[in-house]
PDB file of C-alpha atoms in Angstrom:
ATOM      1  CA  MET A   1     -34.289 140.557 159.406  1.00 89.00           C
ATOM      2  CA  ILE A   2     -37.950 141.311 159.411  1.00 95.00           C
ATOM      3  CA  LEU A   3     -40.510 138.625 160.424  1.00 97.00           C
ATOM      4  CA  VAL A   4     -44.246 139.004 159.420  1.00 97.00           C
ATOM      5  CA  ASN A   5     -46.160 136.399 161.236  1.00 96.00           C
ATOM      6  CA  GLY A   6     -42.988 134.403 161.904  1.00 96.00           C
ATOM      7  CA  GLN A   7     -42.037 134.366 158.294  1.00 96.00           C
ATOM      8  CA  PRO A   8     -39.160 136.343 156.744  1.00 96.00           C
ATOM      9  CA  GLY A   9     -40.772 139.263 154.543  1.00 95.00           C
ATOM     10  CA  ASP A  10     -41.599 142.884 154.372  1.00 93.00           C
ATOM     11  CA  THR A  11     -45.059 143.182 152.926  1.00 94.00           C
ATOM     12  CA  LEU A  12     -48.525 143.301 154.167  1.00 94.00           C
ATOM     13  CA  PRO A  13     -51.997 142.911 152.481  1.00 94.00           C
ATOM     14  CA  VAL A  14     -53.480 146.441 151.681  1.00 94.00           C
ATOM     15  CA  GLN A  15     -56.558 145.368 153.664  1.00 95.00           C
ATOM     16  CA  ASP A  16     -54.501 145.214 156.971  1.00 97.00           C
ATOM     17  CA  ARG A  17     -56.334 147.298 159.503  1.00 97.00           C
ATOM     18  CA  GLY A  18     -53.185 148.665 161.031  1.00 97.00           C
ATOM     19  CA  LEU A  19     -52.475 150.296 157.519  1.00 95.00           C
ATOM     20  CA  ALA A  20     -55.928 151.322 156.876  1.00 94.00           C
ATOM     21  CA  TYR A  21     -57.236 152.572 160.597  1.00 96.00           C
ATOM     22  CA  GLY A  22     -53.941 152.597 162.702  1.00 96.00           C
ATOM     23  CA  ASP A  23     -55.673 149.567 164.399  1.00 97.00           C
ATOM     24  CA  GLY A  24     -52.947 148.163 166.478  1.00 98.00           C
ATOM     25  CA  LEU A  25     -50.015 148.764 168.899  1.00 98.00           C
ATOM     26  CA  PHE A  26     -46.282 148.825 168.943  1.00 98.00           C
ATOM     27  CA  GLU A  27     -43.253 148.581 171.193  1.00 98.00           C
ATOM     28  CA  THR A  28     -39.714 149.679 170.665  1.00 97.00           C
ATOM     29  CA  LEU A  29     -37.020 148.109 172.649  1.00 97.00           C
ATOM     30  CA  ALA A  30     -33.298 148.722 173.282  1.00 96.00           C
ATOM     31  CA  VAL A  31     -31.156 146.003 172.375  1.00 95.00           C
ATOM     32  CA  ARG A  32     -27.710 145.015 174.146  1.00 92.00           C
ATOM     33  CA  ASP A  33     -25.289 142.261 173.205  1.00 89.00           C
ATOM     34  CA  GLY A  34     -28.026 140.783 170.987  1.00 91.00           C
ATOM     35  CA  LYS A  35     -30.777 140.884 173.748  1.00 93.00           C
ATOM     36  CA  PRO A  36     -33.932 142.958 174.179  1.00 95.00           C
ATOM     37  CA  LEU A  37     -33.900 145.031 177.316  1.00 95.00           C
ATOM     38  CA  HIS A  38     -36.730 145.340 179.698  1.00 96.00           C
ATOM     39  CA  TRP A  39     -38.857 142.515 178.065  1.00 96.00           C
ATOM     40  CA  ASP A  40     -41.234 142.035 180.706  1.00 96.00           C
ATOM     41  CA  ARG A  41     -42.053 145.634 181.167  1.00 97.00           C
ATOM     42  CA  HIS A  42     -42.595 145.876 177.461  1.00 97.00           C
ATOM     43  CA  MET A  43     -44.925 142.713 177.192  1.00 97.00           C
ATOM     44  CA  ALA A  44     -46.971 143.962 180.122  1.00 96.00           C
ATOM     45  CA  ARG A  45     -47.558 147.404 178.424  1.00 97.00           C
ATOM     46  CA  LEU A  46     -48.544 145.598 175.094  1.00 97.00           C
ATOM     47  CA  ALA A  47     -50.770 143.224 177.093  1.00 96.00           C
ATOM     48  CA  GLY A  48     -52.583 146.121 178.573  1.00 96.00           C
ATOM     49  CA  GLY A  49     -52.956 147.820 175.175  1.00 97.00           C
ATOM     50  CA  CYS A  50     -54.303 144.779 173.736  1.00 97.00           C
ATOM     51  CA  ALA A  51     -57.105 144.571 176.466  1.00 97.00           C
ATOM     52  CA  ARG A  52     -57.864 148.124 176.047  1.00 96.00           C
ATOM     53  CA  LEU A  53     -58.284 147.758 172.149  1.00 97.00           C
ATOM     54  CA  GLY A  54     -59.986 144.338 172.612  1.00 96.00           C
ATOM     55  CA  LEU A  55     -56.956 142.676 170.598  1.00 96.00           C
ATOM     56  CA  PRO A  56     -56.116 139.082 171.121  1.00 94.00           C
ATOM     57  CA  ALA A  57     -52.554 139.316 172.501  1.00 91.00           C
ATOM     58  CA  PRO A  58     -49.954 136.911 171.078  1.00 88.00           C
ATOM     59  CA  ASP A  59     -48.128 134.669 173.615  1.00 91.00           C
ATOM     60  CA  ALA A  60     -45.254 136.344 174.956  1.00 90.00           C
ATOM     61  CA  GLY A  61     -42.992 133.337 174.439  1.00 93.00           C
ATOM     62  CA  LEU A  62     -43.889 133.467 170.787  1.00 94.00           C
ATOM     63  CA  TRP A  63     -42.883 137.133 170.555  1.00 94.00           C
ATOM     64  CA  LEU A  64     -39.535 136.300 172.448  1.00 96.00           C
ATOM     65  CA  ALA A  65     -38.766 133.292 170.103  1.00 96.00           C
ATOM     66  CA  GLU A  66     -39.161 135.518 167.252  1.00 96.00           C
ATOM     67  CA  ALA A  67     -37.269 138.175 168.601  1.00 96.00           C
ATOM     68  CA  HIS A  68     -34.186 136.071 169.170  1.00 95.00           C
ATOM     69  CA  ARG A  69     -34.547 134.839 165.519  1.00 95.00           C
ATOM     70  CA  VAL A  70     -34.362 138.698 164.289  1.00 95.00           C
ATOM     71  CA  LEU A  71     -31.519 139.610 166.411  1.00 95.00           C
ATOM     72  CA  ALA A  72     -29.397 136.464 166.079  1.00 92.00           C
ATOM     73  CA  GLY A  73     -25.890 137.600 165.183  1.00 82.00           C
ATOM     74  CA  SER A  74     -26.890 141.184 164.529  1.00 80.00           C
ATOM     75  CA  GLY A  75     -25.473 144.291 165.685  1.00 80.00           C
ATOM     76  CA  PHE A  76     -28.959 145.883 166.144  1.00 81.00           C
ATOM     77  CA  GLY A  77     -29.621 148.307 168.792  1.00 93.00           C
ATOM     78  CA  ALA A  78     -33.236 148.533 168.653  1.00 96.00           C
ATOM     79  CA  LEU A  79     -36.155 146.196 168.177  1.00 97.00           C
ATOM     80  CA  LYS A  80     -39.817 147.088 167.035  1.00 97.00           C
ATOM     81  CA  LEU A  81     -42.803 145.016 167.661  1.00 98.00           C
ATOM     82  CA  ILE A  82     -45.920 145.730 165.647  1.00 98.00           C
ATOM     83  CA  LEU A  83     -49.264 144.160 166.353  1.00 98.00           C
ATOM     84  CA  THR A  84     -52.368 144.811 164.264  1.00 98.00           C
ATOM     85  CA  ARG A  85     -55.794 143.470 164.140  1.00 97.00           C
ATOM     86  CA  GLY A  86     -54.877 141.955 160.837  1.00 97.00           C
ATOM     87  CA  THR A  87     -57.005 141.908 157.736  1.00 95.00           C
ATOM     88  CA  GLY A  88     -60.653 142.516 157.579  1.00 90.00           C
ATOM     89  CA  PRO A  89     -63.590 143.871 155.209  1.00 89.00           C
ATOM     90  CA  ARG A  90     -63.870 147.662 154.434  1.00 90.00           C
ATOM     91  CA  GLY A  91     -65.277 149.569 157.287  1.00 94.00           C
ATOM     92  CA  TYR A  92     -64.593 150.537 160.764  1.00 95.00           C
ATOM     93  CA  ARG A  93     -66.468 147.237 162.208  1.00 94.00           C
ATOM     94  CA  ALA A  94     -63.912 145.201 163.672  1.00 93.00           C
ATOM     95  CA  PRO A  95     -63.826 141.417 162.799  1.00 93.00           C
ATOM     96  CA  SER A  96     -65.408 139.151 165.251  1.00 91.00           C
ATOM     97  CA  GLN A  97     -62.671 136.772 165.074  1.00 92.00           C
ATOM     98  CA  PRO A  98     -59.654 138.841 164.206  1.00 94.00           C
ATOM     99  CA  GLU A  99     -56.395 137.100 163.151  1.00 95.00           C
ATOM    100  CA  PRO A 100     -53.611 139.704 164.193  1.00 96.00           C
ATOM    101  CA  THR A 101     -50.765 140.354 162.361  1.00 97.00           C
ATOM    102  CA  ARG A 102     -47.220 140.133 164.140  1.00 97.00           C
ATOM    103  CA  ILE A 103     -44.180 142.279 162.749  1.00 98.00           C
ATOM    104  CA  LEU A 104     -40.791 142.239 164.317  1.00 97.00           C
ATOM    105  CA  MET A 105     -38.057 144.503 162.893  1.00 96.00           C
ATOM    106  CA  GLY A 106     -34.280 144.984 163.974  1.00 95.00           C
ATOM    107  CA  PHE A 107     -32.857 148.487 163.530  1.00 92.00           C
ATOM    108  CA  GLU A 108     -29.171 149.532 163.519  1.00 91.00           C
ATOM    109  CA  THR A 109     -28.621 152.716 165.893  1.00 90.00           C
ATOM    110  CA  SER A 110     -26.129 155.216 166.544  1.00 87.00           C
ATOM    111  CA  ASP A 111     -25.455 156.464 169.802  1.00 85.00           C
ATOM    112  CA  PRO A 112     -26.690 160.311 170.167  1.00 88.00           C
ATOM    113  CA  PRO A 113     -23.673 162.687 171.019  1.00 90.00           C
ATOM    114  CA  ALA A 114     -22.521 161.979 174.769  1.00 89.00           C
ATOM    115  CA  ALA A 115     -22.794 165.769 175.525  1.00 90.00           C
ATOM    116  CA  TRP A 116     -26.660 165.281 175.208  1.00 94.00           C
ATOM    117  CA  SER A 117     -26.629 163.102 178.200  1.00 91.00           C
ATOM    118  CA  GLU A 118     -24.002 164.845 179.931  1.00 90.00           C
ATOM    119  CA  LYS A 119     -24.695 168.651 179.435  1.00 92.00           C
ATOM    120  CA  GLY A 120     -28.254 168.459 178.313  1.00 96.00           C
ATOM    121  CA  VAL A 121     -30.220 169.237 175.344  1.00 97.00           C
ATOM    122  CA  GLU A 122     -32.099 172.210 173.788  1.00 98.00           C
ATOM    123  CA  VAL A 123     -35.792 171.908 173.587  1.00 98.00           C
ATOM    124  CA  CYS A 124     -38.649 173.791 172.195  1.00 98.00           C
ATOM    125  CA  LEU A 125     -42.244 174.070 172.837  1.00 98.00           C
ATOM    126  CA  CYS A 126     -44.553 172.702 170.004  1.00 98.00           C
ATOM    127  CA  GLN A 127     -47.577 174.345 168.650  1.00 98.00           C
ATOM    128  CA  THR A 128     -49.117 171.048 167.859  1.00 98.00           C
ATOM    129  CA  ARG A 129     -51.413 170.142 170.619  1.00 98.00           C
ATOM    130  CA  LEU A 130     -52.467 166.376 171.622  1.00 98.00           C
ATOM    131  CA  GLY A 131     -56.103 165.813 171.489  1.00 98.00           C
ATOM    132  CA  ARG A 132     -57.491 164.418 174.888  1.00 97.00           C
ATOM    133  CA  ASN A 133     -58.858 160.830 174.734  1.00 97.00           C
ATOM    134  CA  PRO A 134     -58.842 158.984 178.020  1.00 97.00           C
ATOM    135  CA  LEU A 135     -59.762 155.758 175.922  1.00 96.00           C
ATOM    136  CA  LEU A 136     -56.223 155.737 174.315  1.00 97.00           C
ATOM    137  CA  ALA A 137     -54.390 157.561 176.992  1.00 98.00           C
ATOM    138  CA  GLY A 138     -51.183 155.795 178.050  1.00 97.00           C
ATOM    139  CA  ILE A 139     -51.067 152.986 175.289  1.00 97.00           C
ATOM    140  CA  LYS A 140     -48.713 152.981 172.356  1.00 97.00           C
ATOM    141  CA  HIS A 141     -51.196 152.741 169.649  1.00 98.00           C
ATOM    142  CA  LEU A 142     -50.205 153.097 165.804  1.00 97.00           C
ATOM    143  CA  ASN A 143     -51.792 156.304 165.309  1.00 96.00           C
ATOM    144  CA  ARG A 144     -48.817 158.846 165.765  1.00 96.00           C
ATOM    145  CA  LEU A 145     -49.912 161.646 163.456  1.00 97.00           C
ATOM    146  CA  GLU A 146     -49.782 164.310 166.290  1.00 98.00           C
ATOM    147  CA  GLN A 147     -46.207 163.408 167.134  1.00 98.00           C
ATOM    148  CA  VAL A 148     -45.412 163.438 163.436  1.00 98.00           C
ATOM    149  CA  LEU A 149     -46.911 167.053 163.125  1.00 98.00           C
ATOM    150  CA  GLY A 150     -45.092 168.111 166.275  1.00 98.00           C
ATOM    151  CA  ARG A 151     -41.637 166.792 165.124  1.00 98.00           C
ATOM    152  CA  SER A 152     -42.069 168.850 161.878  1.00 98.00           C
ATOM    153  CA  GLU A 153     -41.938 171.943 163.525  1.00 98.00           C
ATOM    154  CA  TRP A 154     -38.043 171.832 163.775  1.00 97.00           C
ATOM    155  CA  GLN A 155     -35.046 170.550 161.998  1.00 95.00           C
ATOM    156  CA  ASP A 156     -31.686 170.163 163.664  1.00 93.00           C
ATOM    157  CA  GLU A 157     -31.664 173.358 166.033  1.00 96.00           C
ATOM    158  CA  PHE A 158     -33.600 171.400 168.706  1.00 97.00           C
ATOM    159  CA  GLN A 159     -33.088 167.692 170.149  1.00 97.00           C
ATOM    160  CA  GLU A 160     -36.732 167.553 171.330  1.00 98.00           C
ATOM    161  CA  GLY A 161     -40.016 169.205 171.388  1.00 98.00           C
ATOM    162  CA  ILE A 162     -42.579 169.374 174.339  1.00 98.00           C
ATOM    163  CA  MET A 163     -46.245 168.756 173.509  1.00 98.00           C
ATOM    164  CA  LEU A 164     -49.230 170.244 175.539  1.00 98.00           C
ATOM    165  CA  ASP A 165     -52.787 169.128 175.277  1.00 98.00           C
ATOM    166  CA  THR A 166     -55.798 171.227 174.116  1.00 98.00           C
ATOM    167  CA  GLU A 167     -56.483 172.420 177.591  1.00 98.00           C
ATOM    168  CA  ASP A 168     -52.542 173.744 177.713  1.00 97.00           C
ATOM    169  CA  HIS A 169     -51.453 171.072 179.994  1.00 98.00           C
ATOM    170  CA  VAL A 170     -47.878 170.082 179.422  1.00 98.00           C
ATOM    171  CA  VAL A 171     -47.954 166.288 178.590  1.00 98.00           C
ATOM    172  CA  GLU A 172     -44.705 164.765 176.838  1.00 98.00           C
ATOM    173  CA  GLY A 173     -42.027 165.092 174.223  1.00 98.00           C
ATOM    174  CA  THR A 174     -42.669 164.090 170.730  1.00 98.00           C
ATOM    175  CA  MET A 175     -40.593 160.870 171.412  1.00 98.00           C
ATOM    176  CA  SER A 176     -40.163 161.063 175.160  1.00 98.00           C
ATOM    177  CA  ASN A 177     -41.713 161.532 178.635  1.00 98.00           C
ATOM    178  CA  LEU A 178     -40.805 164.637 180.772  1.00 98.00           C
ATOM    179  CA  PHE A 179     -39.944 165.052 184.469  1.00 98.00           C
ATOM    180  CA  LEU A 180     -39.320 168.154 186.447  1.00 98.00           C
ATOM    181  CA  ILE A 181     -37.713 168.652 189.933  1.00 97.00           C
ATOM    182  CA  ARG A 182     -39.618 171.252 192.266  1.00 94.00           C
ATOM    183  CA  ASP A 183     -37.977 173.658 194.796  1.00 88.00           C
ATOM    184  CA  ASP A 184     -38.721 171.049 197.488  1.00 85.00           C
ATOM    185  CA  GLN A 185     -36.695 168.312 195.659  1.00 89.00           C
ATOM    186  CA  THR A 186     -39.904 166.354 194.624  1.00 95.00           C
ATOM    187  CA  LEU A 187     -39.887 164.686 191.154  1.00 97.00           C
ATOM    188  CA  VAL A 188     -42.887 165.291 189.250  1.00 98.00           C
ATOM    189  CA  THR A 189     -44.133 164.010 185.676  1.00 98.00           C
ATOM    190  CA  PRO A 190     -47.188 164.747 183.840  1.00 98.00           C
ATOM    191  CA  LEU A 191     -50.299 162.725 184.479  1.00 98.00           C
ATOM    192  CA  LEU A 192     -51.330 160.744 181.430  1.00 98.00           C
ATOM    193  CA  ASP A 193     -54.940 160.007 182.017  1.00 97.00           C
ATOM    194  CA  GLN A 194     -56.098 162.142 179.056  1.00 98.00           C
ATOM    195  CA  CYS A 195     -53.326 161.521 176.358  1.00 98.00           C
ATOM    196  CA  GLY A 196     -49.797 160.624 176.002  1.00 98.00           C
ATOM    197  CA  VAL A 197     -47.768 157.339 176.231  1.00 98.00           C
ATOM    198  CA  ALA A 198     -46.753 155.932 179.644  1.00 98.00           C
ATOM    199  CA  GLY A 199     -43.281 155.116 178.703  1.00 98.00           C
ATOM    200  CA  ILE A 200     -41.144 152.111 179.985  1.00 97.00           C
ATOM    201  CA  THR A 201     -38.305 154.235 181.081  1.00 97.00           C
ATOM    202  CA  ARG A 202     -40.511 156.764 182.699  1.00 98.00           C
ATOM    203  CA  ALA A 203     -41.873 153.892 184.737  1.00 97.00           C
ATOM    204  CA  ARG A 204     -38.111 152.952 185.758  1.00 97.00           C
ATOM    205  CA  VAL A 205     -37.425 156.410 186.597  1.00 97.00           C
ATOM    206  CA  LEU A 206     -40.301 156.596 188.976  1.00 97.00           C
ATOM    207  CA  ASP A 207     -39.279 153.267 190.483  1.00 96.00           C
ATOM    208  CA  ALA A 208     -35.564 154.222 190.926  1.00 96.00           C
ATOM    209  CA  ALA A 209     -36.654 157.566 192.481  1.00 96.00           C
ATOM    210  CA  ARG A 210     -38.601 155.640 195.084  1.00 95.00           C
ATOM    211  CA  ALA A 211     -35.734 153.384 195.748  1.00 94.00           C
ATOM    212  CA  LEU A 212     -33.523 156.241 196.443  1.00 94.00           C
ATOM    213  CA  GLY A 213     -36.078 157.936 198.685  1.00 95.00           C
ATOM    214  CA  VAL A 214     -36.974 160.653 196.418  1.00 96.00           C
ATOM    215  CA  SER A 215     -40.781 161.871 196.777  1.00 96.00           C
ATOM    216  CA  CYS A 216     -42.310 161.596 193.304  1.00 96.00           C
ATOM    217  CA  HIS A 217     -45.720 161.871 191.669  1.00 95.00           C
ATOM    218  CA  GLU A 218     -47.907 162.694 188.738  1.00 97.00           C
ATOM    219  CA  ALA A 219     -49.624 165.960 188.177  1.00 97.00           C
ATOM    220  CA  ARG A 220     -50.980 168.348 185.866  1.00 97.00           C
ATOM    221  CA  LEU A 221     -48.424 170.613 184.926  1.00 98.00           C
ATOM    222  CA  THR A 222     -48.181 173.999 182.941  1.00 98.00           C
ATOM    223  CA  VAL A 223     -45.457 175.606 180.795  1.00 98.00           C
ATOM    224  CA  GLU A 224     -44.979 177.972 183.841  1.00 97.00           C
ATOM    225  CA  ASP A 225     -44.179 174.956 185.860  1.00 97.00           C
ATOM    226  CA  LEU A 226     -41.578 174.008 183.575  1.00 97.00           C
ATOM    227  CA  PHE A 227     -39.817 177.363 183.633  1.00 97.00           C
ATOM    228  CA  LYS A 228     -40.018 177.498 187.409  1.00 96.00           C
ATOM    229  CA  ALA A 229     -38.455 174.052 187.753  1.00 96.00           C
ATOM    230  CA  ARG A 230     -35.093 173.420 189.413  1.00 96.00           C
ATOM    231  CA  GLY A 231     -34.459 170.756 186.757  1.00 96.00           C
ATOM    232  CA  LEU A 232     -35.800 169.216 183.681  1.00 97.00           C
ATOM    233  CA  PHE A 233     -35.104 165.900 181.932  1.00 98.00           C
ATOM    234  CA  LEU A 234     -36.535 163.436 179.233  1.00 98.00           C
ATOM    235  CA  THR A 235     -36.558 159.906 178.960  1.00 98.00           C
ATOM    236  CA  ASN A 236     -37.337 157.264 176.574  1.00 96.00           C
ATOM    237  CA  THR A 237     -36.305 153.536 175.833  1.00 95.00           C
ATOM    238  CA  LEU A 238     -33.511 154.440 173.433  1.00 95.00           C
ATOM    239  CA  ILE A 239     -32.053 157.687 174.646  1.00 94.00           C
ATOM    240  CA  GLY A 240     -32.204 156.832 178.376  1.00 94.00           C
ATOM    241  CA  LEU A 241     -32.134 160.078 180.130  1.00 96.00           C
ATOM    242  CA  TRP A 242     -31.416 163.620 178.675  1.00 97.00           C
ATOM    243  CA  PRO A 243     -31.193 166.464 180.856  1.00 97.00           C
ATOM    244  CA  VAL A 244     -32.789 169.766 179.565  1.00 98.00           C
ATOM    245  CA  ARG A 245     -30.357 172.642 179.468  1.00 97.00           C
ATOM    246  CA  ARG A 246     -32.393 175.149 177.396  1.00 97.00           C
ATOM    247  CA  LEU A 247     -36.242 175.238 176.790  1.00 98.00           C
ATOM    248  CA  ASP A 248     -37.482 177.820 174.312  1.00 96.00           C
ATOM    249  CA  GLY A 249     -34.145 179.737 174.657  1.00 95.00           C
ATOM    250  CA  ARG A 250     -34.237 180.063 178.376  1.00 96.00           C
ATOM    251  CA  GLU A 251     -31.740 178.339 180.420  1.00 96.00           C
ATOM    252  CA  ILE A 252     -32.716 175.612 182.946  1.00 96.00           C
ATOM    253  CA  PRO A 253     -30.808 174.791 186.068  1.00 93.00           C
ATOM    254  CA  ARG A 254     -28.907 171.435 186.329  1.00 90.00           C
ATOM    255  CA  HIS A 255     -30.181 169.407 189.526  1.00 92.00           C
ATOM    256  CA  GLU A 256     -27.824 166.895 191.111  1.00 93.00           C
ATOM    257  CA  LEU A 257     -30.785 164.647 191.381  1.00 94.00           C
ATOM    258  CA  VAL A 258     -30.684 164.042 187.451  1.00 93.00           C
ATOM    259  CA  ALA A 259     -27.117 162.727 187.688  1.00 92.00           C
ATOM    260  CA  ARG A 260     -28.333 160.519 190.602  1.00 94.00           C
ATOM    261  CA  LEU A 261     -31.322 159.057 188.609  1.00 95.00           C
ATOM    262  CA  HIS A 262     -29.106 158.653 185.500  1.00 92.00           C
ATOM    263  CA  ARG A 263     -26.677 156.668 187.311  1.00 92.00           C
ATOM    264  CA  ALA A 264     -29.492 154.551 188.831  1.00 91.00           C
ATOM    265  CA  LEU A 265     -30.893 153.673 185.388  1.00 91.00           C
ATOM    266  CA  SER A 266     -27.302 152.915 184.035  1.00 87.00           C
ATOM    267  CA  GLU A 267     -26.669 150.524 187.054  1.00 83.00           C
ATOM    268  CA  GLY A 268     -29.964 148.772 186.691  1.00 77.00           C
ATOM    269  CA  VAL A 269     -31.587 149.891 190.026  1.00 71.00           C
ATOM    270  CA  ALA A 270     -34.967 150.015 188.259  1.00 70.00           C
TER     271      ALA A 270
END
């Protein structure tokens, strides 16, 4: 089922600003036994994005009631929420009293090969660069053209691509966040104050690491840092955690901390 403003349907007015300008936000949630996981974290990020864009934030209770309608009796593995500023006149000027559009969609998902979580994935470095824009950094806005272009650089020979910004700092994967482990056992993830998406699973990993007593922080990272790392892994809501076993054809060590963090996520430590 798809709901648009609480009603079954799959169409939008052509004047919707999400279609015309990417004027909106989205969240993708994993679903287990018909229930969306980590709901409060997703709602908090959505609310933060609304504040950043000046969008009226729908009531979280309304979202949840509609989510239950979409997922009722289904085998869906993912739920996508989209919020746009709604319809408006032509031009960039936003309506003074917008009437946002809410869209909820359930998706069936297939589990990726178990080997990707157990033995790791092959990853490439993308040529497409992410533009630096602190105003939009961290939030999950609707304009994902850079990720679309990055993902178009390979077919099935890799499982993910790592994207850099225009200053050659490592930011994230096309669909994931990135972590590395340094020689001193410190866990590091790229700082996302200029671009990139602050993922829900990224935050959970940081919380789990702290609960395990592991030193962790955000930092500016380079490609050289990746190749010098004692371990690399990727995270997002649907894949969970994937170790990286090869980056641009170069072998990456497997660190025991990756398995510990994977277990912590699976056991709900964070």
